């Protein structure tokens, strides 16, 4: 039995492992006691589901159920990702079917106002014909008219961020004379819905007049029809124009098939495309627990020439597998090039302090996978488009080159070193800045016992009254003629702990600097060598003169 927070002499909760049974609040049908917490863990045979219904329900009412409440969890773990709903007041919860063979029910009362409580019944059921779906708190999955108590149940109202549906008995042949309706959407703040069929095999026929799946761009059949499908060809990926999608499956009196399996997800916080130079995004419901059974994608697509640099401001996902040590459960992956076929830049889970990651192209894709158990806080990420640039220096000059395609929307005077008077020039297909160390706000500093020349490169993306200026520190070590560049203000300086070096592969992959031009410009070395030779000759003459005297 679970630890219980009940007054002395009151017993409630426990593990219910029979194929069917009943349970109720303490003292039912009398008033339940104050300051009571009870947990019932219902466990049936693996491969089955738990079917739960309520015959009586009366708890203290509050608009957010902050006082007395009953909670139903999809599984054994009491985390927010598994929470199917929180209930109070006089309206009984709907019937439930769990996604697997375990369900938890929690009852809690405070120190004021007692009611008669609840009575509930459960039984072992088949998962065939119902759907497995984990959803956000207070959003329910249920079968209208109690169909989850039937072997071939299907359909329902689905309002989660994402989920999966399938025809009755899938992957076995679906029954004849079946009709199922799934109404998807309706969650507050929801966006357009995307439906993807993973498998599809039904009776065919011209016009799909026998068995078919029909899709409607709204909550009812009066909405525009998006398609009607049958046969063995998978329907195309479908995107609604509203936050609602109606799916109808119908079979006639003979000839069946394997049926279908499909998953859906909502746009918005789970599926986003970013094209701005900088931005922020986070996992669904952050900083609250993310839902289970998600596959979310964030695609960052910047102009050609840019690189994408992401900063992990916060991350807490389900931890690594104790068996493999890998991120086998919930994980976040980053792919270069904008698709999951691109190079894997990293895969993370658990709670870690991660270093920034930079793409090798102008596109980066982040994919979040969550399983059916254990949800955490999620993540918050900031990104910035890194301007590809080549920085070089001599003993007296800075040379900066930026491909114009990277900053095609900017005038040259929005790119300057130190002060606006040192603006870039347009040379061929590049913005170029060539300046001496004694101009453009440069200063000499001593770092790590080495003399360096430092200045700030400004790139002004501001629009109207929205200031947006990226700042890069450019540095030269004259003795070695080595230059580097570091982002010092970009995505959100207040949220970044320190500047991050951006040079490395960035410069190697950028457009090559015109070596001939650099050599022709670098006359300072010739002058320096000439002075050294002249000084040497004068010293020889002086020594000879002293000897002769």
Short mmCIF file of C-alpha atoms in Angstrom, two decimals, residues 75-531:
data_model
loop_
_atom_site.label_atom_id
_atom_site.label_comp_id
_atom_site.label_asym_id
_atom_site.label_seq_id
_atom_site.Cartn_x
_atom_site.Cartn_y
_atom_site.Cartn_z
CA UNK A 75 0.43 5.31 -15.63
CA UNK A 76 2.05 4.87 -12.26
CA UNK A 77 4.16 8.01 -12.19
CA UNK A 78 2.53 11.09 -10.71
CA UNK A 79 4.08 13.67 -13.02
CA UNK A 80 2.40 16.41 -14.99
CA UNK A 81 3.10 14.76 -18.33
CA UNK A 82 0.87 11.82 -17.35
CA UNK A 83 -1.93 13.85 -15.79
CA UNK A 84 -5.22 13.20 -17.60
CA UNK A 85 -7.31 15.62 -15.57
CA UNK A 86 -8.06 17.29 -12.24
CA UNK A 87 -11.70 17.31 -11.06
CA UNK A 88 -13.85 18.84 -8.34
CA UNK A 89 -17.41 20.08 -7.84
CA UNK A 90 -20.53 18.10 -8.79
CA UNK A 91 -19.80 17.16 -12.43
CA UNK A 92 -18.43 13.60 -12.61
CA UNK A 93 -15.29 12.95 -14.69
CA UNK A 94 -15.86 11.26 -18.04
CA UNK A 95 -14.96 7.60 -18.53
CA UNK A 96 -11.27 6.95 -19.18
CA UNK A 97 -9.22 4.35 -21.00
CA UNK A 98 -5.53 4.27 -20.10
CA UNK A 99 -2.79 4.12 -22.73
CA UNK A 100 -1.29 1.08 -21.01
CA UNK A 101 -2.01 -1.35 -18.16
CA UNK A 102 -1.54 1.01 -15.20
CA UNK A 103 -3.58 3.97 -13.98
CA UNK A 104 -3.26 6.07 -10.81
CA UNK A 105 -6.10 7.93 -9.06
CA UNK A 106 -5.35 10.51 -6.35
CA UNK A 107 -7.91 12.05 -3.97
CA UNK A 108 -7.08 14.98 -1.71
CA UNK A 109 -9.10 17.10 0.72
CA UNK A 110 -8.09 20.22 2.65
CA UNK A 111 -9.04 21.30 6.16
CA UNK A 112 -12.33 23.00 5.20
CA UNK A 113 -15.67 21.92 3.66
CA UNK A 114 -16.35 18.20 3.20
CA UNK A 115 -18.72 16.59 0.68
CA UNK A 116 -19.92 13.06 -0.01
CA UNK A 117 -16.99 12.18 -2.27
CA UNK A 118 -17.03 9.71 -5.15
CA UNK A 119 -17.60 6.12 -6.17
CA UNK A 120 -15.71 4.60 -9.10
CA UNK A 121 -15.49 1.29 -10.95
CA UNK A 122 -12.70 -0.09 -13.12
CA UNK A 123 -12.20 -3.11 -15.33
CA UNK A 124 -9.61 -4.57 -17.63
CA UNK A 125 -10.18 -3.61 -21.25
CA UNK A 126 -8.62 -4.15 -24.67
CA UNK A 127 -6.55 -1.37 -26.19
CA UNK A 128 -7.75 -2.34 -29.65
CA UNK A 129 -10.12 0.25 -31.04
CA UNK A 130 -9.25 2.96 -28.51
CA UNK A 131 -6.33 5.26 -28.93
CA UNK A 132 -3.25 5.90 -26.85
CA UNK A 133 -2.74 9.59 -26.27
CA UNK A 134 -0.95 11.59 -23.61
CA UNK A 135 -2.16 15.13 -23.26
CA UNK A 136 -1.70 18.33 -21.34
CA UNK A 137 -3.19 18.75 -17.85
CA UNK A 138 -6.97 19.16 -17.70
CA UNK A 139 -7.36 17.88 -21.28
CA UNK A 140 -9.07 14.54 -21.48
CA UNK A 141 -9.22 11.68 -23.90
CA UNK A 142 -12.47 9.76 -23.82
CA UNK A 143 -14.81 7.81 -26.06
CA UNK A 144 -18.27 9.31 -26.45
CA UNK A 145 -21.19 7.11 -25.33
CA UNK A 146 -18.71 4.99 -23.32
CA UNK A 147 -17.25 3.24 -26.40
CA UNK A 148 -14.03 2.47 -24.55
CA UNK A 149 -16.05 -0.19 -22.75
CA UNK A 150 -16.58 -1.86 -26.12
CA UNK A 151 -14.11 -4.03 -27.98
CA UNK A 152 -14.29 -2.03 -31.23
CA UNK A 153 -14.54 1.45 -29.74
CA UNK A 154 -13.12 4.37 -31.69
CA UNK A 155 -13.38 8.11 -32.13
CA UNK A 156 -13.51 10.86 -29.55
CA UNK A 157 -12.62 14.44 -28.73
CA UNK A 158 -8.84 14.96 -28.78
CA UNK A 159 -7.45 18.28 -27.60
CA UNK A 160 -3.78 17.55 -26.90
CA UNK A 161 -0.80 19.14 -28.63
CA UNK A 162 -0.18 15.89 -30.45
CA UNK A 163 -1.42 12.32 -30.52
CA UNK A 164 -2.01 9.16 -32.46
CA UNK A 165 -5.18 7.52 -33.77
CA UNK A 166 -5.86 4.23 -35.54
CA UNK A 167 -8.76 2.28 -36.95
CA UNK A 168 -10.48 -0.31 -34.72
CA UNK A 169 -8.41 -3.47 -34.14
CA UNK A 170 -5.40 -2.03 -36.03
CA UNK A 171 -3.16 -3.65 -37.28
CA UNK A 172 -5.66 -6.49 -37.60
CA UNK A 173 -8.50 -6.14 -40.11
CA UNK A 174 -11.04 -3.52 -39.05
CA UNK A 175 -14.67 -4.62 -38.46
CA UNK A 176 -17.51 -4.21 -40.94
CA UNK A 177 -20.22 -1.56 -40.55
CA UNK A 178 -18.00 0.64 -38.42
CA UNK A 179 -18.13 4.42 -38.17
CA UNK A 180 -15.70 6.46 -36.08
CA UNK A 181 -15.32 10.20 -35.65
CA UNK A 182 -12.28 11.94 -34.17
CA UNK A 183 -12.68 15.64 -33.50
CA UNK A 184 -9.21 17.07 -32.97
CA UNK A 185 -8.42 20.52 -31.59
CA UNK A 186 -10.12 23.08 -29.44
CA UNK A 187 -7.29 23.62 -26.96
CA UNK A 188 -6.78 27.25 -25.97
CA UNK A 189 -4.11 28.90 -28.06
CA UNK A 190 -4.01 26.02 -30.52
CA UNK A 191 -2.92 26.60 -34.10
CA UNK A 192 -3.47 24.76 -37.38
CA UNK A 193 -3.25 20.98 -37.19
CA UNK A 194 -1.07 18.64 -39.23
CA UNK A 195 -2.14 15.02 -39.84
CA UNK A 196 0.34 12.41 -41.11
CA UNK A 197 -0.62 8.82 -41.99
CA UNK A 198 2.01 6.25 -41.04
CA UNK A 199 0.07 3.29 -42.50
CA UNK A 200 -3.02 2.98 -44.70
CA UNK A 201 -4.75 -0.08 -46.21
CA UNK A 202 -8.50 -0.13 -46.86
CA UNK A 203 -10.96 -1.44 -49.39
CA UNK A 204 -10.62 0.54 -52.60
CA UNK A 205 -13.14 1.60 -55.18
CA UNK A 206 -13.89 4.45 -57.53
CA UNK A 207 -14.97 7.51 -55.58
CA UNK A 208 -14.19 5.71 -52.29
CA UNK A 209 -17.85 4.79 -51.92
CA UNK A 210 -17.33 1.68 -49.76
CA UNK A 211 -14.73 2.03 -46.98
CA UNK A 212 -13.06 5.42 -46.56
CA UNK A 213 -11.45 8.06 -44.36
CA UNK A 214 -12.75 11.62 -44.80
CA UNK A 215 -11.05 14.76 -43.48
CA UNK A 216 -12.80 18.08 -42.75
CA UNK A 217 -11.22 21.48 -42.10
CA UNK A 218 -13.22 22.17 -38.96
CA UNK A 219 -15.12 20.49 -36.11
CA UNK A 220 -18.15 19.29 -38.14
CA UNK A 221 -19.01 17.80 -41.53
CA UNK A 222 -20.28 21.21 -42.65
CA UNK A 223 -16.65 22.41 -42.76
CA UNK A 224 -14.74 22.26 -46.07
CA UNK A 225 -13.68 18.73 -46.93
CA UNK A 226 -9.91 18.27 -47.17
CA UNK A 227 -10.00 14.82 -48.73
CA UNK A 228 -11.60 11.38 -48.93
CA UNK A 229 -9.28 8.37 -49.12
CA UNK A 230 -9.39 4.60 -49.60
CA UNK A 231 -7.26 1.84 -51.12
CA UNK A 232 -3.63 1.22 -50.21
CA UNK A 233 -2.03 4.57 -51.07
CA UNK A 234 -1.20 6.62 -48.02
CA UNK A 235 -3.03 9.97 -47.98
CA UNK A 236 -0.82 13.04 -48.28
CA UNK A 237 0.26 15.09 -45.29
CA UNK A 238 -2.73 17.32 -44.44
CA UNK A 239 -2.64 20.74 -42.75
CA UNK A 240 -5.83 22.39 -41.54
CA UNK A 241 -6.44 26.13 -41.83
CA UNK A 242 -8.21 26.22 -38.45
CA UNK A 243 -7.43 24.82 -34.97
CA UNK A 244 -9.94 22.01 -35.64
CA UNK A 245 -9.85 18.85 -37.74
CA UNK A 246 -12.58 16.21 -38.09
CA UNK A 247 -11.64 12.66 -39.18
CA UNK A 248 -14.35 10.16 -40.14
CA UNK A 249 -13.66 6.48 -40.72
CA UNK A 250 -16.41 4.32 -42.25
CA UNK A 251 -16.57 0.71 -43.39
CA UNK A 252 -19.39 -1.12 -45.22
CA UNK A 253 -20.78 -4.65 -44.77
CA UNK A 254 -17.95 -6.60 -46.42
CA UNK A 255 -14.30 -6.57 -47.51
CA UNK A 256 -11.92 -4.89 -45.07
CA UNK A 257 -8.25 -4.23 -44.65
CA UNK A 258 -5.56 -3.49 -42.13
CA UNK A 259 -6.91 0.00 -41.62
CA UNK A 260 -4.79 3.00 -40.76
CA UNK A 261 -2.51 4.59 -38.22
CA UNK A 262 -1.93 8.34 -38.14
CA UNK A 263 -0.47 10.96 -35.85
CA UNK A 264 -1.31 14.63 -35.52
CA UNK A 265 0.32 17.67 -34.01
CA UNK A 266 -0.56 21.29 -33.49
CA UNK A 267 1.43 24.12 -34.98
CA UNK A 268 2.60 26.91 -32.74
CA UNK A 269 4.66 25.92 -29.76
CA UNK A 270 5.35 22.43 -31.13
CA UNK A 271 6.04 23.15 -34.83
CA UNK A 272 7.68 26.45 -35.71
CA UNK A 273 9.81 27.94 -38.49
CA UNK A 274 12.07 30.92 -37.75
CA UNK A 275 13.53 33.17 -40.45
CA UNK A 276 14.52 36.20 -38.37
CA UNK A 277 18.16 36.83 -37.52
CA UNK A 278 17.63 36.10 -33.84
CA UNK A 279 14.91 34.61 -31.67
CA UNK A 280 13.87 32.55 -28.67
CA UNK A 281 11.69 29.47 -28.26
CA UNK A 282 10.96 26.79 -25.69
CA UNK A 283 9.39 23.39 -25.26
CA UNK A 284 5.57 23.19 -25.04
CA UNK A 285 4.17 24.60 -21.79
CA UNK A 286 7.65 25.65 -20.54
CA UNK A 287 8.45 26.13 -17.68
CA UNK A 288 5.64 23.72 -16.76
CA UNK A 289 6.07 20.05 -17.64
CA UNK A 290 5.91 19.22 -21.34
CA UNK A 291 3.30 16.66 -22.55
CA UNK A 292 4.17 13.06 -23.33
CA UNK A 293 4.18 11.40 -26.77
CA UNK A 294 5.41 14.48 -28.61
CA UNK A 295 7.49 15.00 -31.69
CA UNK A 296 8.10 18.72 -32.05
CA UNK A 297 10.28 20.50 -34.61
CA UNK A 298 11.81 23.96 -34.69
CA UNK A 299 13.38 24.91 -38.02
CA UNK A 300 15.71 27.92 -38.23
CA UNK A 301 16.20 29.10 -41.81
CA UNK A 302 18.47 32.10 -42.37
CA UNK A 303 19.74 33.81 -45.55
CA UNK A 304 22.57 32.12 -47.46
CA UNK A 305 25.95 32.61 -45.87
CA UNK A 306 24.76 32.76 -42.28
CA UNK A 307 25.47 30.19 -39.61
CA UNK A 308 22.98 29.45 -36.82
CA UNK A 309 24.26 29.58 -33.25
CA UNK A 310 21.99 28.29 -30.47
CA UNK A 311 22.38 29.00 -26.76
CA UNK A 312 20.85 26.67 -24.16
CA UNK A 313 19.37 29.00 -21.55
CA UNK A 314 17.74 26.16 -19.59
CA UNK A 315 17.23 22.44 -20.14
CA UNK A 316 15.72 19.65 -18.06
CA UNK A 317 14.51 16.51 -19.83
CA UNK A 318 14.05 12.93 -18.70
CA UNK A 319 17.45 11.47 -17.84
CA UNK A 320 19.61 8.90 -19.58
CA UNK A 321 18.85 5.19 -19.63
CA UNK A 322 20.45 3.36 -16.73
CA UNK A 323 21.01 0.36 -19.02
CA UNK A 324 22.59 1.97 -22.08
CA UNK A 325 23.68 5.34 -20.76
CA UNK A 326 22.10 6.93 -23.82
CA UNK A 327 19.24 9.36 -24.39
CA UNK A 328 16.76 6.55 -25.09
CA UNK A 329 13.69 8.27 -23.66
CA UNK A 330 12.96 12.00 -23.97
CA UNK A 331 15.64 13.81 -25.95
CA UNK A 332 16.41 16.90 -28.01
CA UNK A 333 18.39 16.54 -31.25
CA UNK A 334 19.98 19.16 -33.51
CA UNK A 335 20.52 18.53 -37.22
CA UNK A 336 22.57 20.59 -39.66
CA UNK A 337 20.96 21.54 -42.95
CA UNK A 338 17.33 21.74 -41.85
CA UNK A 339 16.22 18.07 -42.11
CA UNK A 340 16.59 14.94 -40.01
CA UNK A 341 18.71 13.52 -42.84
CA UNK A 342 21.36 16.16 -42.12
CA UNK A 343 24.41 15.74 -39.92
CA UNK A 344 23.60 15.24 -36.25
CA UNK A 345 25.13 18.15 -34.33
CA UNK A 346 24.13 16.78 -30.93
CA UNK A 347 21.56 14.88 -28.90
CA UNK A 348 20.80 15.78 -25.30
CA UNK A 349 18.68 14.67 -22.35
CA UNK A 350 18.62 15.03 -18.60
CA UNK A 351 19.67 18.23 -16.88
CA UNK A 352 22.86 19.68 -18.30
CA UNK A 353 24.67 22.96 -18.79
CA UNK A 354 25.36 22.85 -22.50
CA UNK A 355 27.83 24.83 -24.57
CA UNK A 356 26.45 26.75 -27.58
CA UNK A 357 26.17 24.86 -30.86
CA UNK A 358 26.84 26.40 -34.29
CA UNK A 359 25.57 25.00 -37.57
CA UNK A 360 27.76 24.51 -40.62
CA UNK A 361 25.09 25.87 -42.96
CA UNK A 362 22.35 28.50 -42.86
CA UNK A 363 19.72 26.01 -41.64
CA UNK A 364 19.35 24.12 -38.38
CA UNK A 365 16.59 21.77 -37.20
CA UNK A 366 15.82 20.96 -33.56
CA UNK A 367 13.61 17.94 -32.82
CA UNK A 368 12.11 17.07 -29.43
CA UNK A 369 10.95 13.49 -28.81
CA UNK A 370 9.06 12.59 -25.64
CA UNK A 371 7.82 9.13 -24.70
CA UNK A 372 4.72 8.09 -22.74
CA UNK A 373 6.29 8.40 -19.27
CA UNK A 374 8.08 10.96 -17.09
CA UNK A 375 7.86 14.59 -18.14
CA UNK A 376 10.14 17.41 -17.00
CA UNK A 377 10.39 21.18 -17.28
CA UNK A 378 11.75 21.16 -20.83
CA UNK A 379 14.05 23.75 -22.35
CA UNK A 380 14.48 27.37 -23.37
CA UNK A 381 16.75 28.25 -26.28
CA UNK A 382 17.97 31.48 -27.84
CA UNK A 383 19.56 31.64 -31.27
CA UNK A 384 21.36 34.21 -33.39
CA UNK A 385 22.42 34.28 -37.01
CA UNK A 386 26.20 34.47 -37.06
CA UNK A 387 27.48 36.70 -39.83
CA UNK A 388 30.26 34.90 -41.73
CA UNK A 389 33.29 37.13 -41.94
CA UNK A 390 36.99 36.94 -42.61
CA UNK A 391 39.19 38.92 -40.22
CA UNK A 392 42.90 39.38 -40.77
CA UNK A 393 45.49 41.88 -39.62
CA UNK A 394 49.02 43.08 -40.19
CA UNK A 395 51.22 44.92 -37.71
CA UNK A 396 49.37 48.14 -38.43
CA UNK A 397 45.99 47.37 -40.05
CA UNK A 398 42.69 45.49 -39.72
CA UNK A 399 41.14 43.81 -42.80
CA UNK A 400 37.48 42.74 -42.50
CA UNK A 401 35.45 41.14 -45.27
CA UNK A 402 31.77 40.09 -45.15
CA UNK A 403 29.88 38.52 -48.09
CA UNK A 404 27.13 40.91 -49.21
CA UNK A 405 24.63 38.04 -49.59
CA UNK A 406 24.72 37.62 -45.82
CA UNK A 407 23.65 41.22 -45.23
CA UNK A 408 21.78 41.91 -48.44
CA UNK A 409 19.12 43.96 -46.67
CA UNK A 410 21.64 46.41 -45.13
CA UNK A 411 23.25 49.58 -46.44
CA UNK A 412 27.02 49.75 -46.06
CA UNK A 413 26.81 52.54 -43.45
CA UNK A 414 25.08 50.11 -41.07
CA UNK A 415 28.32 48.10 -40.88
CA UNK A 416 31.17 49.95 -39.22
CA UNK A 417 34.23 49.49 -37.03
CA UNK A 418 34.42 51.53 -33.86
CA UNK A 419 32.58 54.63 -35.08
CA UNK A 420 30.06 55.28 -37.88
CA UNK A 421 32.74 57.22 -39.77
CA UNK A 422 34.56 53.92 -40.34
CA UNK A 423 31.79 52.33 -42.40
CA UNK A 424 32.27 49.42 -44.76
CA UNK A 425 32.91 49.89 -48.47
CA UNK A 426 31.37 47.79 -51.23
CA UNK A 427 34.08 45.96 -53.15
CA UNK A 428 32.83 43.41 -55.64
CA UNK A 429 30.42 41.11 -53.78
CA UNK A 430 31.72 41.94 -50.33
CA UNK A 431 31.52 44.57 -47.64
CA UNK A 432 35.11 45.50 -46.71
CA UNK A 433 36.71 47.52 -43.96
CA UNK A 434 40.44 48.32 -44.18
CA UNK A 435 41.67 50.58 -41.43
CA UNK A 436 44.81 51.42 -39.47
CA UNK A 437 45.12 50.70 -35.77
CA UNK A 438 45.33 54.38 -34.87
CA UNK A 439 41.80 55.06 -36.18
CA UNK A 440 38.23 53.76 -35.78
CA UNK A 441 38.21 53.54 -32.01
CA UNK A 442 40.90 50.90 -31.73
CA UNK A 443 42.87 50.62 -28.52
CA UNK A 444 45.88 48.73 -27.28
CA UNK A 445 45.39 46.31 -24.40
CA UNK A 446 47.44 43.71 -22.58
CA UNK A 447 45.82 40.27 -22.33
CA UNK A 448 47.58 37.18 -21.01
CA UNK A 449 50.88 39.10 -21.01
CA UNK A 450 50.46 39.82 -24.72
CA UNK A 451 49.87 43.17 -26.41
CA UNK A 452 46.74 43.15 -28.56
CA UNK A 453 44.79 45.70 -30.58
CA UNK A 454 41.02 45.67 -29.95
CA UNK A 455 38.03 47.33 -31.60
CA UNK A 456 34.28 46.71 -31.97
CA UNK A 457 32.49 45.85 -35.21
CA UNK A 458 28.85 46.99 -35.29
CA UNK A 459 26.16 45.54 -37.57
CA UNK A 460 22.94 47.52 -37.24
CA UNK A 461 19.75 45.55 -37.99
CA UNK A 462 17.47 48.11 -36.29
CA UNK A 463 14.05 48.77 -37.83
CA UNK A 464 12.11 51.93 -36.93
CA UNK A 465 12.19 52.25 -33.12
CA UNK A 466 13.25 48.63 -32.57
CA UNK A 467 16.97 48.78 -31.83
CA UNK A 468 18.88 45.65 -32.86
CA UNK A 469 22.63 46.09 -33.08
CA UNK A 470 24.97 43.12 -33.12
CA UNK A 471 28.46 43.77 -31.76
CA UNK A 472 31.59 41.76 -32.45
CA UNK A 473 34.92 42.31 -30.79
CA UNK A 474 37.76 42.14 -33.30
CA UNK A 475 41.24 41.54 -31.95
CA UNK A 476 44.72 41.46 -33.45
CA UNK A 477 48.00 40.27 -32.05
CA UNK A 478 50.38 42.36 -34.23
CA UNK A 479 53.55 40.41 -33.52
CA UNK A 480 52.00 37.20 -34.83
CA UNK A 481 49.57 38.94 -37.21
CA UNK A 482 46.73 36.79 -35.86
CA UNK A 483 43.14 38.09 -35.76
CA UNK A 484 40.01 36.79 -34.08
CA UNK A 485 36.37 37.85 -33.73
CA UNK A 486 33.97 37.31 -30.81
CA UNK A 487 30.24 38.01 -30.51
CA UNK A 488 29.75 40.34 -27.55
CA UNK A 489 26.10 41.40 -28.12
CA UNK A 490 23.54 39.51 -30.17
CA UNK A 491 20.57 37.40 -29.19
CA UNK A 492 20.05 38.82 -25.69
CA UNK A 493 23.18 39.93 -23.85
CA UNK A 494 21.50 39.91 -20.43
CA UNK A 495 20.79 36.18 -20.76
CA UNK A 496 24.18 35.08 -22.04
CA UNK A 497 26.82 34.48 -19.40
CA UNK A 498 29.79 35.30 -21.60
CA UNK A 499 30.84 36.07 -25.13
CA UNK A 500 31.46 33.08 -27.35
CA UNK A 501 34.19 32.83 -29.97
CA UNK A 502 32.76 32.58 -33.46
CA UNK A 503 35.83 32.26 -35.62
CA UNK A 504 37.25 28.68 -36.04
CA UNK A 505 35.36 26.77 -38.74
CA UNK A 506 33.32 29.88 -39.44
CA UNK A 507 36.17 31.61 -41.22
CA UNK A 508 37.43 28.45 -42.85
CA UNK A 509 34.03 27.83 -44.44
CA UNK A 510 33.41 31.46 -45.43
CA UNK A 511 34.40 32.89 -48.76
CA UNK A 512 38.18 32.96 -49.15
CA UNK A 513 39.81 36.35 -48.87
CA UNK A 514 41.47 37.66 -52.01
CA UNK A 515 45.06 36.84 -51.14
CA UNK A 516 46.51 38.95 -53.94
CA UNK A 517 44.64 42.02 -52.74
CA UNK A 518 45.76 41.52 -49.15
CA UNK A 519 49.38 41.23 -50.26
CA UNK A 520 49.13 44.37 -52.36
CA UNK A 521 47.60 46.26 -49.44
CA UNK A 522 50.10 45.01 -46.87
CA UNK A 523 52.95 47.46 -47.59
CA UNK A 524 53.66 47.92 -43.91
CA UNK A 525 55.82 44.78 -43.79
CA UNK A 526 58.04 46.08 -46.63
CA UNK A 527 58.47 49.42 -44.86
CA UNK A 528 59.27 47.65 -41.60
CA UNK A 529 61.92 45.44 -43.24
CA UNK A 530 63.46 48.44 -45.03
CA UNK A 531 63.78 50.35 -41.76
#
